[in-house]
């Protein structure tokens, strides 16, 4: 039986939430990644500050004795890679220690899932990030936003505002992910997945 690779136990030192900047996008489904890192900053008393060299807003939080940097790119979604790579290169963070948080159409609102590497599922932010990093080995926290009922085009749907019930479900998913975050940051990936994926 082969030994686990070091990257399977690598802790997370950067959490990048994906979204679009500007007040017109604050409440849109596509900004679920921003919602999560905002919740992390609030919970751990971090304050975001704009950093031009990182093309976004960043803050440092202490998570159970581990220093973690949060990032919200100020680029639009399809240029997310510029901000993440700028921060990762500056602090010499490999892809395996980056957690990218994003909205996901493949899951109902209120679902949260973890993933390590793999494809982008048609998500423009992930596609740009994979190109910029030259790797797909970063970790992902996927926040379900559900699929359009067919009355709205895909882009109109993700840029639209979720219903009240969907908002409540997404907020609950973010709370569940916050509870599992210390495990993720510590590199206890299997335990974190069991906690989140096993939650009804």
CSV table of C-alpha atoms in Angstrom, one decimal:
chain,number,residue,atom,x,y,z
A,1,UNK,CA,0.0,0.0,0.0
A,2,UNK,CA,1.5,3.3,-1.1
A,3,UNK,CA,2.1,6.2,1.4
A,4,UNK,CA,-0.1,9.3,1.1
A,5,UNK,CA,1.6,12.1,-0.9
A,6,UNK,CA,2.6,15.2,1.2
A,7,UNK,CA,0.1,17.3,-0.7
A,8,UNK,CA,-2.8,15.2,0.7
A,9,UNK,CA,-2.0,16.5,4.2
A,10,UNK,CA,-0.9,20.0,3.2
A,11,UNK,CA,-2.7,22.7,5.3
A,12,UNK,CA,-4.4,25.7,3.8
A,13,UNK,CA,-2.7,29.1,4.1
A,14,UNK,CA,-4.7,31.1,1.5
A,15,UNK,CA,-8.4,31.2,1.1
A,16,UNK,CA,-9.6,32.9,-2.0
A,17,UNK,CA,-13.3,33.7,-2.4
A,18,UNK,CA,-14.4,34.2,-6.0
A,19,UNK,CA,-16.9,36.9,-7.1
A,20,UNK,CA,-17.4,40.1,-8.9
A,21,UNK,CA,-16.5,43.5,-7.4
A,22,UNK,CA,-19.0,46.4,-7.2
A,23,UNK,CA,-22.2,47.0,-5.4
A,24,UNK,CA,-24.3,45.8,-8.3
A,25,UNK,CA,-23.0,42.2,-7.7
A,26,UNK,CA,-23.0,42.1,-3.9
A,27,UNK,CA,-26.2,40.0,-3.7
A,28,UNK,CA,-25.7,37.9,-6.8
A,29,UNK,CA,-25.3,34.1,-6.7
A,30,UNK,CA,-21.9,34.3,-8.4
A,31,UNK,CA,-20.6,36.1,-5.3
A,32,UNK,CA,-21.0,33.1,-2.9
A,33,UNK,CA,-17.2,32.9,-2.6
A,34,UNK,CA,-17.1,36.5,-1.4
A,35,UNK,CA,-19.9,35.7,1.1
A,36,UNK,CA,-17.9,32.9,2.6
A,37,UNK,CA,-14.6,34.8,3.1
A,38,UNK,CA,-16.5,37.7,4.5
A,39,UNK,CA,-18.0,35.3,7.0
A,40,UNK,CA,-14.6,34.0,7.9
A,41,UNK,CA,-13.2,37.5,8.4
A,42,UNK,CA,-16.1,38.4,10.6
A,43,UNK,CA,-15.9,35.2,12.7
A,44,UNK,CA,-12.1,35.5,13.2
A,45,UNK,CA,-12.1,39.3,13.5
A,46,UNK,CA,-10.2,40.1,10.3
A,47,UNK,CA,-10.5,43.3,8.4
A,48,UNK,CA,-10.1,43.4,4.6
A,49,UNK,CA,-7.8,46.1,3.1
A,50,UNK,CA,-7.3,46.8,-0.6
A,51,UNK,CA,-3.8,45.7,-1.8
A,52,UNK,CA,-3.0,46.8,-5.3
A,53,UNK,CA,-0.1,44.4,-5.7
A,54,UNK,CA,-2.6,41.6,-5.1
A,55,UNK,CA,-5.4,43.0,-7.3
A,56,UNK,CA,-7.9,42.6,-4.5
A,57,UNK,CA,-8.7,43.0,-0.8
A,58,UNK,CA,-6.9,40.8,1.7
A,59,UNK,CA,-6.8,40.2,5.4
A,60,UNK,CA,-4.9,37.9,7.8
A,61,UNK,CA,-6.7,35.9,10.4
A,62,UNK,CA,-5.4,33.5,13.1
A,63,UNK,CA,-7.3,30.3,12.8
A,64,UNK,CA,-6.5,28.0,15.8
A,65,UNK,CA,-2.9,29.2,15.8
A,66,UNK,CA,-2.5,29.1,12.1
A,67,UNK,CA,-2.0,32.2,10.0
A,68,UNK,CA,-4.4,32.3,7.0
A,69,UNK,CA,-4.7,35.0,4.4
A,70,UNK,CA,-8.1,35.7,2.9
A,71,UNK,CA,-8.5,37.2,-0.6
A,72,UNK,CA,-11.3,38.8,-2.6
A,73,UNK,CA,-10.1,39.7,-6.1
A,74,UNK,CA,-11.0,43.1,-7.4
A,75,UNK,CA,-10.8,41.8,-10.9
A,76,UNK,CA,-14.0,40.4,-12.5
A,77,UNK,CA,-14.7,36.7,-12.2
A,78,UNK,CA,-13.1,35.7,-15.5
A,79,UNK,CA,-9.7,37.3,-14.4
A,80,UNK,CA,-9.6,35.7,-10.9
A,81,UNK,CA,-6.3,34.1,-11.6
A,82,UNK,CA,-4.4,37.4,-11.6
A,83,UNK,CA,-5.2,38.1,-8.0
A,84,UNK,CA,-4.7,34.6,-6.7
A,85,UNK,CA,-1.4,34.1,-8.5
A,86,UNK,CA,-0.1,37.5,-7.3
A,87,UNK,CA,-0.7,36.6,-3.7
A,88,UNK,CA,0.5,33.0,-4.0
A,89,UNK,CA,3.7,34.1,-5.7
A,90,UNK,CA,4.4,36.8,-3.2
A,91,UNK,CA,4.1,34.4,-0.2
A,92,UNK,CA,5.4,31.4,-2.1
A,93,UNK,CA,2.3,29.3,-1.6
A,94,UNK,CA,1.9,26.2,-3.7
A,95,UNK,CA,-1.5,25.4,-5.3
A,96,UNK,CA,-2.1,22.6,-2.8
A,97,UNK,CA,-2.2,25.1,0.0
A,98,UNK,CA,-4.8,27.3,-1.6
A,99,UNK,CA,-8.5,26.9,-1.0
A,100,UNK,CA,-10.7,28.5,-3.6
A,101,UNK,CA,-14.4,29.1,-2.6
A,102,UNK,CA,-16.9,29.5,-5.4
A,103,UNK,CA,-20.5,29.1,-6.4
A,104,UNK,CA,-21.6,25.8,-8.0
A,105,UNK,CA,-24.6,25.2,-10.3
A,106,UNK,CA,-24.3,21.5,-9.9
A,107,UNK,CA,-25.6,21.4,-6.4
A,108,UNK,CA,-28.8,22.6,-4.8
A,109,UNK,CA,-28.7,25.8,-2.7
A,110,UNK,CA,-27.6,24.9,0.7
A,111,UNK,CA,-25.2,22.2,-0.3
A,112,UNK,CA,-21.5,22.6,0.4
A,113,UNK,CA,-18.8,20.2,-1.0
A,114,UNK,CA,-15.0,19.9,-0.9
A,115,UNK,CA,-12.9,18.9,-3.9
A,116,UNK,CA,-9.2,18.6,-4.5
A,117,UNK,CA,-8.1,19.3,-8.1
A,118,UNK,CA,-9.9,18.4,-11.2
A,119,UNK,CA,-11.8,20.2,-13.9
A,120,UNK,CA,-13.5,23.6,-13.8
A,121,UNK,CA,-17.1,22.5,-14.6
A,122,UNK,CA,-17.5,25.4,-16.9
A,123,UNK,CA,-16.8,28.0,-14.2
A,124,UNK,CA,-15.0,31.0,-15.7
A,125,UNK,CA,-13.3,31.9,-12.5
A,126,UNK,CA,-11.8,28.4,-12.0
A,127,UNK,CA,-10.8,28.2,-15.7
A,128,UNK,CA,-8.8,31.5,-15.4
A,129,UNK,CA,-7.3,30.4,-12.1
A,130,UNK,CA,-6.2,27.1,-13.5
A,131,UNK,CA,-4.5,28.8,-16.5
A,132,UNK,CA,-2.8,31.4,-14.3
A,133,UNK,CA,-1.5,28.8,-11.7
A,134,UNK,CA,-0.5,26.3,-14.4
A,135,UNK,CA,-2.1,23.7,-12.1
A,136,UNK,CA,-5.5,22.3,-11.1
A,137,UNK,CA,-4.2,21.0,-7.8
A,138,UNK,CA,-5.7,23.7,-5.6
A,139,UNK,CA,-8.5,22.8,-3.2
A,140,UNK,CA,-12.1,23.9,-3.7
A,141,UNK,CA,-15.0,24.7,-1.5
A,142,UNK,CA,-18.1,24.5,-3.6
A,143,UNK,CA,-21.2,26.3,-2.5
A,144,UNK,CA,-24.4,25.1,-4.2
A,145,UNK,CA,-26.6,27.8,-5.8
A,146,UNK,CA,-29.0,25.4,-7.7
A,147,UNK,CA,-29.7,25.6,-11.4
A,148,UNK,CA,-31.9,27.9,-13.4
A,149,UNK,CA,-35.5,26.7,-14.1
A,150,UNK,CA,-35.0,27.5,-17.7
A,151,UNK,CA,-36.6,30.9,-17.7
A,152,UNK,CA,-33.2,32.7,-17.3
A,153,UNK,CA,-30.0,32.2,-19.3
A,154,UNK,CA,-27.1,30.8,-17.3
A,155,UNK,CA,-25.2,34.1,-16.9
A,156,UNK,CA,-28.4,35.9,-16.0
A,157,UNK,CA,-29.1,33.3,-13.3
A,158,UNK,CA,-25.7,33.4,-11.6
A,159,UNK,CA,-25.7,37.2,-11.7
A,160,UNK,CA,-29.2,37.2,-10.2
A,161,UNK,CA,-30.3,37.4,-6.6
A,162,UNK,CA,-31.3,34.1,-4.9
A,163,UNK,CA,-34.8,33.7,-3.4
A,164,UNK,CA,-35.2,34.2,0.3
A,165,UNK,CA,-35.4,30.4,0.9
A,166,UNK,CA,-32.2,29.9,-1.2
A,167,UNK,CA,-30.4,32.7,0.7
A,168,UNK,CA,-31.3,31.0,4.0
A,169,UNK,CA,-30.0,27.7,2.7
A,170,UNK,CA,-26.8,29.2,1.4
A,171,UNK,CA,-26.2,31.0,4.7
A,172,UNK,CA,-26.7,27.6,6.5
A,173,UNK,CA,-24.1,26.0,4.1
A,174,UNK,CA,-21.6,28.8,4.9
A,175,UNK,CA,-22.1,28.2,8.6
A,176,UNK,CA,-21.5,24.4,8.1
A,177,UNK,CA,-18.3,25.2,6.2
A,178,UNK,CA,-17.1,27.6,8.9
A,179,UNK,CA,-17.5,24.8,11.4
A,180,UNK,CA,-15.3,22.5,9.3
A,181,UNK,CA,-12.8,25.2,8.4
A,182,UNK,CA,-10.3,24.4,11.2
A,183,UNK,CA,-10.1,20.8,9.8
A,184,UNK,CA,-9.5,22.1,6.3
A,185,UNK,CA,-6.8,24.6,7.3
A,186,UNK,CA,-5.1,21.9,9.4
A,187,UNK,CA,-5.0,19.6,6.3
A,188,UNK,CA,-7.4,17.1,7.9
A,189,UNK,CA,-9.1,16.7,4.5
A,190,UNK,CA,-10.8,13.4,5.1
A,191,UNK,CA,-12.4,14.5,8.4
A,192,UNK,CA,-13.6,17.7,6.9
A,193,UNK,CA,-15.2,15.9,3.9
A,194,UNK,CA,-16.9,13.4,6.3
A,195,UNK,CA,-18.3,16.3,8.3
A,196,UNK,CA,-19.6,18.3,5.3
A,197,UNK,CA,-20.5,15.6,2.9
A,198,UNK,CA,-22.2,13.6,5.6
A,199,UNK,CA,-24.5,16.5,6.7
A,200,UNK,CA,-28.1,16.0,5.5
